[in-house]
mmCIF file of C-alpha atoms and ligand atoms in Angstrom:
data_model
loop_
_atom_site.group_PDB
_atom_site.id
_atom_site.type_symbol
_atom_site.label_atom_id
_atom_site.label_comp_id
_atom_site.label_asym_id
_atom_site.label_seq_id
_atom_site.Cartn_x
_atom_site.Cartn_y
_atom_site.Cartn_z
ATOM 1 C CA UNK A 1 145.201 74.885 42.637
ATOM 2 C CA UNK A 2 143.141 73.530 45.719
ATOM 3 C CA UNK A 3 141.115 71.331 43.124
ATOM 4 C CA UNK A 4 144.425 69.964 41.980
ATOM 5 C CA UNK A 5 145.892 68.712 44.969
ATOM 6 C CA UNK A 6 142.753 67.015 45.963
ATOM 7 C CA UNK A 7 142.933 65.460 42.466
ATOM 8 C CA UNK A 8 146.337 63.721 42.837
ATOM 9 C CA UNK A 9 145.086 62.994 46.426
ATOM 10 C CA UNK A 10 142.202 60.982 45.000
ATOM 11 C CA UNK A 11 144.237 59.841 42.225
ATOM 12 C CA UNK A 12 146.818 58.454 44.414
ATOM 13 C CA UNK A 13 144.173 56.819 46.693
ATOM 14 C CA UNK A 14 142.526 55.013 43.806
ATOM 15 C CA UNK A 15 145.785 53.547 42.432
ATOM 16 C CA UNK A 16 146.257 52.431 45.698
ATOM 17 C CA UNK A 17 143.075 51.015 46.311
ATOM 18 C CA UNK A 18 141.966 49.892 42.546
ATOM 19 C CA UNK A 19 142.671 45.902 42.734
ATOM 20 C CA UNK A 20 140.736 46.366 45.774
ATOM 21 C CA UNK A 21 137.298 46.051 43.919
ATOM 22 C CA UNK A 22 138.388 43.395 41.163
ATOM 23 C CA UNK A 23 136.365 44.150 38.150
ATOM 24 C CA UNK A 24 137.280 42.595 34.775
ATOM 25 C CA UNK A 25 136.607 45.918 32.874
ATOM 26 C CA UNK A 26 139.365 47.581 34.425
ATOM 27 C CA UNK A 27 141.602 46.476 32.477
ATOM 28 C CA UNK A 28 140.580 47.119 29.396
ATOM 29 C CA UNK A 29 140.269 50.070 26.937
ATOM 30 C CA UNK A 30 137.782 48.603 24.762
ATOM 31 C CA UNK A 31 134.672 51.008 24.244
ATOM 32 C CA UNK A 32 132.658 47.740 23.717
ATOM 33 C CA UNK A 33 133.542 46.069 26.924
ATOM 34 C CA UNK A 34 133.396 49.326 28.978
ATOM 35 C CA UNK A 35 129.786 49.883 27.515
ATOM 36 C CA UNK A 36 128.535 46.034 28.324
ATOM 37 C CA UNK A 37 130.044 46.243 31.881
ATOM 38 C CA UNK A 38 128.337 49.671 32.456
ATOM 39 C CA UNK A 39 124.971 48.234 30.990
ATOM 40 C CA UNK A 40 125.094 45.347 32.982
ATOM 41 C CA UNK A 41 125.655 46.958 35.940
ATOM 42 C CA UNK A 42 122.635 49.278 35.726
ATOM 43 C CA UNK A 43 120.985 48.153 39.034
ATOM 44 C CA UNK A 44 122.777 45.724 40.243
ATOM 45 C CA UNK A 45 126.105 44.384 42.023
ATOM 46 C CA UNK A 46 129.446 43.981 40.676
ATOM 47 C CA UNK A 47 129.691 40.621 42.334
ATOM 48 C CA UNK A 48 126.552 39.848 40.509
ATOM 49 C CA UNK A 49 128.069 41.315 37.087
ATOM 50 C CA UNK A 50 131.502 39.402 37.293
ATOM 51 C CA UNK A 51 130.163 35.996 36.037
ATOM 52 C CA UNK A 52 127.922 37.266 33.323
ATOM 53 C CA UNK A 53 130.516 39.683 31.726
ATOM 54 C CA UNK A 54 133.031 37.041 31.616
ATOM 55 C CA UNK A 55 130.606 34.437 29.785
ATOM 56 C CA UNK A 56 129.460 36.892 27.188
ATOM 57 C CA UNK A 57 132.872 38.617 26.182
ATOM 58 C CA UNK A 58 133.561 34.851 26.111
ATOM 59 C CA UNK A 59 131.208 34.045 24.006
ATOM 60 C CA UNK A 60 130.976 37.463 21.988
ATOM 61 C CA UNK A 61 134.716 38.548 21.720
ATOM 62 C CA UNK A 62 133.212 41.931 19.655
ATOM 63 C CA UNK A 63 130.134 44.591 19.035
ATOM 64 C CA UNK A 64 130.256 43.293 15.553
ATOM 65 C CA UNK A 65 129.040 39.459 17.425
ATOM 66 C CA UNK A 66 126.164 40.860 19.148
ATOM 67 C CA UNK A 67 124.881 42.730 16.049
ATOM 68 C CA UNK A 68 124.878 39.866 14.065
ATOM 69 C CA UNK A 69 123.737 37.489 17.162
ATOM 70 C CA UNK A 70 120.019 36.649 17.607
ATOM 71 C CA UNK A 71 118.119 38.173 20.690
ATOM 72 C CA UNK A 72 117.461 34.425 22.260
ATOM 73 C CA UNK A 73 120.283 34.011 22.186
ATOM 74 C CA UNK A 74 121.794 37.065 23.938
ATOM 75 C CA UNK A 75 118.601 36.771 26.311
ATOM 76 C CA UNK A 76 119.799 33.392 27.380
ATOM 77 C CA UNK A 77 122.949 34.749 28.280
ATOM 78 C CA UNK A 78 121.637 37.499 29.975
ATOM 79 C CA UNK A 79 118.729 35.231 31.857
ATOM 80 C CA UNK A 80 118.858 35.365 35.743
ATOM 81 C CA UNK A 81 120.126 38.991 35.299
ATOM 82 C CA UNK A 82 117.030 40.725 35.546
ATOM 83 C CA UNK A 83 116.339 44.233 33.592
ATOM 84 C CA UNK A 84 116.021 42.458 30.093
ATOM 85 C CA UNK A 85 115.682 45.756 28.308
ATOM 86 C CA UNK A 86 118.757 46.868 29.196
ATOM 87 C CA UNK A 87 119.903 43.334 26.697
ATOM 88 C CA UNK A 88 117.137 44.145 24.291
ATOM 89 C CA UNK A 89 118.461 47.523 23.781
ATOM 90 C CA UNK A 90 122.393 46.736 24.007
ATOM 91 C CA UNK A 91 121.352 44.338 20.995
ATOM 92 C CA UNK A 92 119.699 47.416 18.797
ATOM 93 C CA UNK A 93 122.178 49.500 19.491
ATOM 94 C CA UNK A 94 124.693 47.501 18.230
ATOM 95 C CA UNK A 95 122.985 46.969 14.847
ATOM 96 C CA UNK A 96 122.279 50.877 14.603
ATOM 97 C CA UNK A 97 126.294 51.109 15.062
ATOM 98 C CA UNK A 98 126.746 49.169 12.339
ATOM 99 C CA UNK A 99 124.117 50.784 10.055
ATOM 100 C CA UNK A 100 125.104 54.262 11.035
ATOM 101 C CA UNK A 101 128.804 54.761 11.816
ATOM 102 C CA UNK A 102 130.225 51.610 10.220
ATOM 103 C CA UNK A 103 130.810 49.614 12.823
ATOM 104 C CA UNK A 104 132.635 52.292 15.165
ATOM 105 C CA UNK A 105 130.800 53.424 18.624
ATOM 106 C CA UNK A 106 130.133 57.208 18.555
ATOM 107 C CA UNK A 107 132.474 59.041 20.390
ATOM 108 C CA UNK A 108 130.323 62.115 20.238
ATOM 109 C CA UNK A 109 128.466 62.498 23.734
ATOM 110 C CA UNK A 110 124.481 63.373 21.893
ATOM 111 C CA UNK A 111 125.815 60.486 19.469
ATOM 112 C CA UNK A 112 126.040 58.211 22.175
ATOM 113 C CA UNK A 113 122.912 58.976 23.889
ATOM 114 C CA UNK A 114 120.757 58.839 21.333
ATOM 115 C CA UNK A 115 121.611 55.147 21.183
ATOM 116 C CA UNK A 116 119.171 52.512 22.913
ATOM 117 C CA UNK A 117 119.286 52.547 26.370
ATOM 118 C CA UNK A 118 122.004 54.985 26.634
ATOM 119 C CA UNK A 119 121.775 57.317 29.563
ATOM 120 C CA UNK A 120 123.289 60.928 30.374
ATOM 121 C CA UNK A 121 125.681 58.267 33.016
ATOM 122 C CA UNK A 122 126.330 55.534 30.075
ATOM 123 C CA UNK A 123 127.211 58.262 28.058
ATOM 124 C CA UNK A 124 129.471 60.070 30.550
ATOM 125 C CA UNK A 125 131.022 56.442 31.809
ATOM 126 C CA UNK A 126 132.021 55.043 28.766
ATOM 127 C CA UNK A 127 133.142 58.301 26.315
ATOM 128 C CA UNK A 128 135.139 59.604 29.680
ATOM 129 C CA UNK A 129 136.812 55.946 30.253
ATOM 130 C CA UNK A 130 137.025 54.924 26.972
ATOM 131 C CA UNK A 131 137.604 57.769 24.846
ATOM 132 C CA UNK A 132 139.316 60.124 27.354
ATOM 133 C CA UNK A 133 136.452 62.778 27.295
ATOM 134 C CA UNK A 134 135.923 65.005 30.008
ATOM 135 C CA UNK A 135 132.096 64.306 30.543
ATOM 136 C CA UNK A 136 130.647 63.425 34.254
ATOM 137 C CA UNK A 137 129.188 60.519 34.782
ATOM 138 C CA UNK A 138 126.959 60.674 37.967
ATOM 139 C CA UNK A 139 126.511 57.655 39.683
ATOM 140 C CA UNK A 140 124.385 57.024 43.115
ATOM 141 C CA UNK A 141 128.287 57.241 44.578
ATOM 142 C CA UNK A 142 129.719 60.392 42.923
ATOM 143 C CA UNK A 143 126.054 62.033 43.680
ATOM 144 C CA UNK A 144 126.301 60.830 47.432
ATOM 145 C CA UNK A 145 130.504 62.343 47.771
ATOM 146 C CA UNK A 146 129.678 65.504 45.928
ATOM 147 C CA UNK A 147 126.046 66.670 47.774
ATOM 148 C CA UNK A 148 127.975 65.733 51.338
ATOM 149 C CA UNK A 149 131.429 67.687 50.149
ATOM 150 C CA UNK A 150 129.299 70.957 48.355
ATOM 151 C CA UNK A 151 126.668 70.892 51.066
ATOM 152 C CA UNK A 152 123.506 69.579 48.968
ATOM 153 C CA UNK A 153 120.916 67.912 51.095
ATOM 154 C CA UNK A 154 118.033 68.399 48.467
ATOM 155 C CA UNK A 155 117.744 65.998 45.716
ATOM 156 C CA UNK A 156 116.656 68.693 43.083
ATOM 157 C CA UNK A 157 117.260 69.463 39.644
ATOM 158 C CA UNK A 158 119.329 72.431 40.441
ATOM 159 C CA UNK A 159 121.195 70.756 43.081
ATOM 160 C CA UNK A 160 122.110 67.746 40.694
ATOM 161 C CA UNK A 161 123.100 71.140 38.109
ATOM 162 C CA UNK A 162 125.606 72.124 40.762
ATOM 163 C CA UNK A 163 127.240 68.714 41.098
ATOM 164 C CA UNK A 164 127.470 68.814 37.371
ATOM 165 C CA UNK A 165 129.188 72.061 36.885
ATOM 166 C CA UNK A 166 131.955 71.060 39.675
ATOM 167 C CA UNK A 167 132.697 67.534 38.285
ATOM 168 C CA UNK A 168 133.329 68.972 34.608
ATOM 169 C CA UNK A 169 135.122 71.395 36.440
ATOM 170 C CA UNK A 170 136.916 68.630 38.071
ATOM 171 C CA UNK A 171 137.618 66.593 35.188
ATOM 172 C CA UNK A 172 139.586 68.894 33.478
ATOM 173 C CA UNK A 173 143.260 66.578 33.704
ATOM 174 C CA UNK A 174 144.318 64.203 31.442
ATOM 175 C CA UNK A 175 143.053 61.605 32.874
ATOM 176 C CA UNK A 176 138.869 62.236 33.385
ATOM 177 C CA UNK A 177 137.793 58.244 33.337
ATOM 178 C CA UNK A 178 139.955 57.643 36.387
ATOM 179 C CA UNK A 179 138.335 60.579 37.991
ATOM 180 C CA UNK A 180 134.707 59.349 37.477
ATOM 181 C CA UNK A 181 136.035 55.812 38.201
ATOM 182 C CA UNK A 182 138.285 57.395 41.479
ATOM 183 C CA UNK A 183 134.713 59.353 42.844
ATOM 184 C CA UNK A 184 132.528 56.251 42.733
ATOM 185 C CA UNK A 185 135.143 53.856 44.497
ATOM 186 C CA UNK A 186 135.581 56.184 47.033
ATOM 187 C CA UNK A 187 131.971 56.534 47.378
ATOM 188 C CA UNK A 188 131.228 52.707 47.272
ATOM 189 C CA UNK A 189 134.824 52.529 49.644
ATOM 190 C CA UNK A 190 134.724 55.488 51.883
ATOM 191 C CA UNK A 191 131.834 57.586 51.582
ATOM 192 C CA UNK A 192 129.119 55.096 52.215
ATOM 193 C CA UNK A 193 125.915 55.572 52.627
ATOM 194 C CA UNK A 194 125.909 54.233 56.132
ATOM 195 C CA UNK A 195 128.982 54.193 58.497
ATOM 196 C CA UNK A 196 131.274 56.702 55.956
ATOM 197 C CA UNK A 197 134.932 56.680 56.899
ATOM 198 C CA UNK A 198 135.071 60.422 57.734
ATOM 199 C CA UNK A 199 138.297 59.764 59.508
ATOM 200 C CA UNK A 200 141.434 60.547 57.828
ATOM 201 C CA UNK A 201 139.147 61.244 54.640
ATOM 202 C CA UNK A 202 141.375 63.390 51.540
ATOM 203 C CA UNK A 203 138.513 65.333 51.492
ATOM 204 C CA UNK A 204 137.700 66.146 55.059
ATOM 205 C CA UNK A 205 139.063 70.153 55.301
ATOM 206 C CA UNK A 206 136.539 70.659 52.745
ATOM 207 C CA UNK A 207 133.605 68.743 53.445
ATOM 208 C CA UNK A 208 130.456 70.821 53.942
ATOM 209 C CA UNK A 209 128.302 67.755 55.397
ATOM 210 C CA UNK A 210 131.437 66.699 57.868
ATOM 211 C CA UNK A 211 131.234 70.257 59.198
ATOM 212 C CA UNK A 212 127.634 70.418 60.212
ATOM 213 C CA UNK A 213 128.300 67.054 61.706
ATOM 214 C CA UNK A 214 125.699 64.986 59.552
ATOM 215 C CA UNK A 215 127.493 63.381 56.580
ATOM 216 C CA UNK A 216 124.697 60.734 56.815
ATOM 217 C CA UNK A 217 122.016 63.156 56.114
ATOM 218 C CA UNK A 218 123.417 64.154 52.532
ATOM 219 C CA UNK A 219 121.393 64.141 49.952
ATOM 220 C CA UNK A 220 118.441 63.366 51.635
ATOM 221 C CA UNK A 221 116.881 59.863 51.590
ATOM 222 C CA UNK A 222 114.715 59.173 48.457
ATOM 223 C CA UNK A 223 111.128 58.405 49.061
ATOM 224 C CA UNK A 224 110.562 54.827 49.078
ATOM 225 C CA UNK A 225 108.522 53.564 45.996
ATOM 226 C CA UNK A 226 105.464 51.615 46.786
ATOM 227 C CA UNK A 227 105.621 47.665 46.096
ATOM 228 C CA UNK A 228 102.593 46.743 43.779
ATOM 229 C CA UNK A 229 100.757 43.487 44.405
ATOM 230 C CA UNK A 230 100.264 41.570 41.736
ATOM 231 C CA UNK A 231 98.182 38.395 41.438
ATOM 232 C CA UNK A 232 99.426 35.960 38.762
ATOM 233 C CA UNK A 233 98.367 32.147 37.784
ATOM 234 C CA UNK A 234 101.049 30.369 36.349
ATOM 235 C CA UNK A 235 99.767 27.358 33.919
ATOM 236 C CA UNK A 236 102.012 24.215 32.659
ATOM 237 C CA UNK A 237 100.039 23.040 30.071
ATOM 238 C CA UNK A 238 100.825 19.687 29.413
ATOM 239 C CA UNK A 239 100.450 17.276 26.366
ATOM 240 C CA UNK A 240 102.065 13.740 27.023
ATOM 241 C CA UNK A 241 106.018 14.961 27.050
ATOM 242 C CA UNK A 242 104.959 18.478 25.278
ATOM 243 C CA UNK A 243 104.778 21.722 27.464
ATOM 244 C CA UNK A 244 103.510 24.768 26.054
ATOM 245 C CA UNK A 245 105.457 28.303 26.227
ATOM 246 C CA UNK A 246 104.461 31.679 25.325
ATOM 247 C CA UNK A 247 106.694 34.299 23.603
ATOM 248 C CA UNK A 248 106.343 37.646 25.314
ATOM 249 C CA UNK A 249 105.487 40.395 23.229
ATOM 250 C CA UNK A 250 105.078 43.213 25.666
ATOM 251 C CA UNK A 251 106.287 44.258 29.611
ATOM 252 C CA UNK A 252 109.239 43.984 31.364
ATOM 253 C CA UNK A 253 110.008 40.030 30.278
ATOM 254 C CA UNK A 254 109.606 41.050 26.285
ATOM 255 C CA UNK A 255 111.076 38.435 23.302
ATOM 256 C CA UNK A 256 111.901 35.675 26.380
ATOM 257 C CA UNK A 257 109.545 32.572 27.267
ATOM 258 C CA UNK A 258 107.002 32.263 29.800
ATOM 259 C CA UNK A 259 104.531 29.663 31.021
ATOM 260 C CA UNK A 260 101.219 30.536 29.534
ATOM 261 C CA UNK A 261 99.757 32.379 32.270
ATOM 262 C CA UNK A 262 97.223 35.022 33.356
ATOM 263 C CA UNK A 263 96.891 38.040 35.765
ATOM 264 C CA UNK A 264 94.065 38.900 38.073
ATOM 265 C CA UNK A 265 92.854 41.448 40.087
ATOM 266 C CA UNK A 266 91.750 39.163 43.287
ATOM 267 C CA UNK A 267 91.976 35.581 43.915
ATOM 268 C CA UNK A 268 89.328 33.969 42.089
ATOM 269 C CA UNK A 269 87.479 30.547 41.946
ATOM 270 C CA UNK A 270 89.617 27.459 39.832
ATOM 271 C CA UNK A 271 86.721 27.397 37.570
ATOM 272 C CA UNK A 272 86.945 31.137 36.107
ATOM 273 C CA UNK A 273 91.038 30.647 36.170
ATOM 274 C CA UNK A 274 90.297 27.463 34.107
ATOM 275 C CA UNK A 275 87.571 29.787 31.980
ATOM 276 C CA UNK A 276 89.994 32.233 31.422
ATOM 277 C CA UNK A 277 93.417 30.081 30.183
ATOM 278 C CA UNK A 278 90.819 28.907 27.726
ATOM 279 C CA UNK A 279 89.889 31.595 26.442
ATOM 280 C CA UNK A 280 93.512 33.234 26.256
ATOM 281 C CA UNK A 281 95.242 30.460 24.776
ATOM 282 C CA UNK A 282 92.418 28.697 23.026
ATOM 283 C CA UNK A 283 93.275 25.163 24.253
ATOM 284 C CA UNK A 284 90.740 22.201 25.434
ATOM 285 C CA UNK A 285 91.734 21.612 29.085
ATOM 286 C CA UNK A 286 91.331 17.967 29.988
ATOM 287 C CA UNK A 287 92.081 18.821 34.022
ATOM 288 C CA UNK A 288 93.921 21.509 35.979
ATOM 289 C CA UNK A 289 95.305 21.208 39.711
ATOM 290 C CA UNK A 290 97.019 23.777 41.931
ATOM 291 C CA UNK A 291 100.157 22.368 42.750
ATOM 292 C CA UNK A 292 101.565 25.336 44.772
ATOM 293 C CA UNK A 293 102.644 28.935 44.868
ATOM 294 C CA UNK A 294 105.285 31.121 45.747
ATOM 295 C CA UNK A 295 106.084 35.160 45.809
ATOM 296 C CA UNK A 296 108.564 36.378 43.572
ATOM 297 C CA UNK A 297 109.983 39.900 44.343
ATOM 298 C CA UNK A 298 111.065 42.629 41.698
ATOM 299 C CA UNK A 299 112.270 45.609 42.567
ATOM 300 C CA UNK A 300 108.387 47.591 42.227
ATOM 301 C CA UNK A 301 106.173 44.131 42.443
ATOM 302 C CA UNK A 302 105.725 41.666 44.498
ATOM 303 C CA UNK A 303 103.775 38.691 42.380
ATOM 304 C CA UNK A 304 101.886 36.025 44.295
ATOM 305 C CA UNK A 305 101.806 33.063 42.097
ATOM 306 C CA UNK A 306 99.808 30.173 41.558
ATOM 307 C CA UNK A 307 101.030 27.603 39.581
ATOM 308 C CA UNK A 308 99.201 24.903 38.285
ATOM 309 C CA UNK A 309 99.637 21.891 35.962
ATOM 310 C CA UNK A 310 96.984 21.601 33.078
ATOM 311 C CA UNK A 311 96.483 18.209 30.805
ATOM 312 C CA UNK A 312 95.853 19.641 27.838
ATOM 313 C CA UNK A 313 95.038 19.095 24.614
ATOM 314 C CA UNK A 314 97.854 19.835 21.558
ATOM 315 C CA UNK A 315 94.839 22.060 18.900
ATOM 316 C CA UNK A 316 96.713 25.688 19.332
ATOM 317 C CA UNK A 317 98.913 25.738 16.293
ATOM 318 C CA UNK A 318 102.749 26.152 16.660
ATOM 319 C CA UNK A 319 103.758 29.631 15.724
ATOM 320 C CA UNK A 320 106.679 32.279 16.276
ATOM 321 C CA UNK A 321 105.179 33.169 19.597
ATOM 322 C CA UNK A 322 104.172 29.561 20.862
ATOM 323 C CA UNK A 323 106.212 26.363 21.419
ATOM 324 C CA UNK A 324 105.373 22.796 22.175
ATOM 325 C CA UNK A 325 108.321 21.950 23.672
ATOM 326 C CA UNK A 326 110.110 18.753 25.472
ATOM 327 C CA UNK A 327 110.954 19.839 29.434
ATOM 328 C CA UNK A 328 114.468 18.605 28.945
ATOM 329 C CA UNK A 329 114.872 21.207 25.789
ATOM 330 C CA UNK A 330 113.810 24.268 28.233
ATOM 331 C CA UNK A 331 116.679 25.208 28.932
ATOM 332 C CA UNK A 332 117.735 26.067 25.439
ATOM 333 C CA UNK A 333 115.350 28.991 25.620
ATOM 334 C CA UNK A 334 115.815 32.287 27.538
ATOM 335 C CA UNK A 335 113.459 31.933 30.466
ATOM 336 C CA UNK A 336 112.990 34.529 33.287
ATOM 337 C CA UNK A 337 113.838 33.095 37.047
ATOM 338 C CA UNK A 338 110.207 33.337 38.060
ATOM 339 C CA UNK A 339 109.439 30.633 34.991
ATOM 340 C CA UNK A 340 112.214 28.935 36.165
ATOM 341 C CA UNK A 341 110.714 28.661 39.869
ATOM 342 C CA UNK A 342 107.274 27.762 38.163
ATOM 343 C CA UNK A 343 108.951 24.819 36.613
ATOM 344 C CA UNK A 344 110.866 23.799 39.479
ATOM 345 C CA UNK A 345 107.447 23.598 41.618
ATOM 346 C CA UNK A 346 105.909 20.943 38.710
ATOM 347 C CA UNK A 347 109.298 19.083 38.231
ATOM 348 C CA UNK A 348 108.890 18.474 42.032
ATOM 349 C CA UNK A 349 105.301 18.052 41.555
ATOM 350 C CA UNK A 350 105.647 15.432 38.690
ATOM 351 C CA UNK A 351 108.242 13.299 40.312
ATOM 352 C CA UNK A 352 106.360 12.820 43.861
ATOM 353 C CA UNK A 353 103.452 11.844 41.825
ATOM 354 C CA UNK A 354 105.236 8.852 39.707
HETATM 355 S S1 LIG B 1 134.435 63.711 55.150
HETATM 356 FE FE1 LIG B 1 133.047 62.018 55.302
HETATM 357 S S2 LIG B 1 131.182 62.718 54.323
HETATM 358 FE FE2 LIG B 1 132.816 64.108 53.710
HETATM 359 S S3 LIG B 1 133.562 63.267 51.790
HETATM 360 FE FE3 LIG B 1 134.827 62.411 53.397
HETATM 361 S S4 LIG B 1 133.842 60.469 53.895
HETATM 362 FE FE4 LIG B 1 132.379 61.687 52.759
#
């Protein structure tokens, strides 16, 4: 009875509060769209999200157009979002849906998750909103409301069993996506991390952190993850108009286009760098100059890079995984932003020098 009062209480509050946080996805009930918007937003901002979801439903109305889409292409789409897997994956799971259930996404929750990429939360998020199933789907919001209201400081296994057991308890109504959906606005609205609006909260009279006074410290603050250094030089190898770029096989920046370029352990002498391009990529280098560097920060890394511009000369064979290419066609290739800020630094470089 008490957990169904404080239902229509948060129900009420979110149908008050919904066009608040204007998300496209909203408004839809289309397990496709619900899944991209819930991929896409793995790790990063709605605000962020808006744009990109708009230009890829654009472009690719249905599942059925990414399975039968090209990767590059779908990279390109996807470039300046960071997290390429999460594409790379989105992409193979939508050809496995069409090899294995005709076309229709799984609405069986160890279905779902066996998919690429999908997560216990992906799973939860889309079945519960799409498909009306009553299946949590923990979020850094819903954890943060649920450890402060229960009590949980501890970020432990058992702790995170807890939440679990009161949010399927919780989602028993007819209505179980807007109560995932409900829990993480009012986390991202009212329970914040910092600053939460304690104050007139629905969920005050039962709030175990408000009563000891410390909704702040609930859960306890993760450990921070160490930044790794990593040294990088950055090569634009040049042939008259023709630059050269690299298909990635492996790493975080897999199937998109790089700069040829190599990674070292400490900053070493223009000679070896030279020595080792060479040797990696198997062309004659006419000359090579440093033309400037820059740090680009990922979430773990922070890369220093050196960029130079090489003359080179054309012997390496064109294959799958390399490209001479005009500059002006770059952009027709999926490129990661730190290529992009390579290229900006010898665009600058080759006009001052005309
Ligand atoms: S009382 Fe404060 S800490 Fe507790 S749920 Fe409400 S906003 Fe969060």
């Amino acid at each position: 009875m008490y957990n169904t009062i404080k239902k229509q209480e948060l129900l009420r509050w979110y149908n008050l509060n919904i066009n608040k946080r204007y998300m496209p996805w909203r408004s839809t009930n289309d397990p496709y769209k619900i899944w991209l918007s819930e991929i896409m937003l793995q790790q990063t901002q709605v605000k962020t999200v808006i744009p990109y979801y708009n230009k890829w439903i654009k472009k690719y109305p249905t599942l059925e157009s990414v399975a039968k889409s090209n990767i590059d292409d779908l990279l390109k789409i996807w470039e300046g979002l960071g997290y390429y897997s999460r594409c790379r994956n989105f992409h193979k799971s939508s050809i496995k849906i069409f090899q294995d259930y005709n076309g229709k996404i799984p609405e069986d929750f160890d279905q779902f998750k066996e998919l690429p990429g999908v997560g216990e939360y992906t799973a939860g998020a889309v079945l519960s909103i799409a498909f009306g199933k009553k299946i949590p789907a923990i979020d850094t919001n819903i954890l943060r409301v649920m450890s402060r209201i229960l009590g949980l400081k501890e970020r432990s296994k058992s702790n995170l069993s807890k939440i679990k057991i009161n949010m399927i308890d919780y989602l028993n109504t007819e209505r179980p996506g807007d109560i995932n959906q409900a829990l993480m606005d009012f986390g991202a609205m009212i329970c914040k991390n910092k600053d939460p609006v304690c104050k007139n909260c629905i969920f005050q009279d039962i709030c175990k952190a408000w009563e000891v006074g410390d909704p702040e410290g609930y859960p306890a603050k993760n450990k921070k993850v160490a930044v790794k250094k990593i040294l990088m030089s950055s090569g634009i190898l040049v042939d008259d108009e023709l630059i050269l770029i690299v298909k990635k096989k492996n790493g975080i920046y897999r199937e998109m286009w790089q700069f040829p370029s190599i990674t070292i352990k400490s900053s070493i002498k223009k000679n070896l760098i030279k020595k080792k391009f060479k040797e990696e990529f198997g062309i004659k280098i006419k000359s090579m100059k440093l033309i400037g560097s820059f740090n680009h920060l990922l979430s773990h890394r922070n890369i220093n890079v050196k960029v130079f511009s090489i003359e080179a000369r054309k012997t390496l064979i064109e294959s799958k995984d390399f490209k001479w290419i005009k500059a002006k066609n770059l952009n027709s290739l999926p490129l990661p932003n730190l290529d992009k800020r390579v290229f900006k630094l010898f665009h600058n470089y080759r006009n001052d020098s005309k």
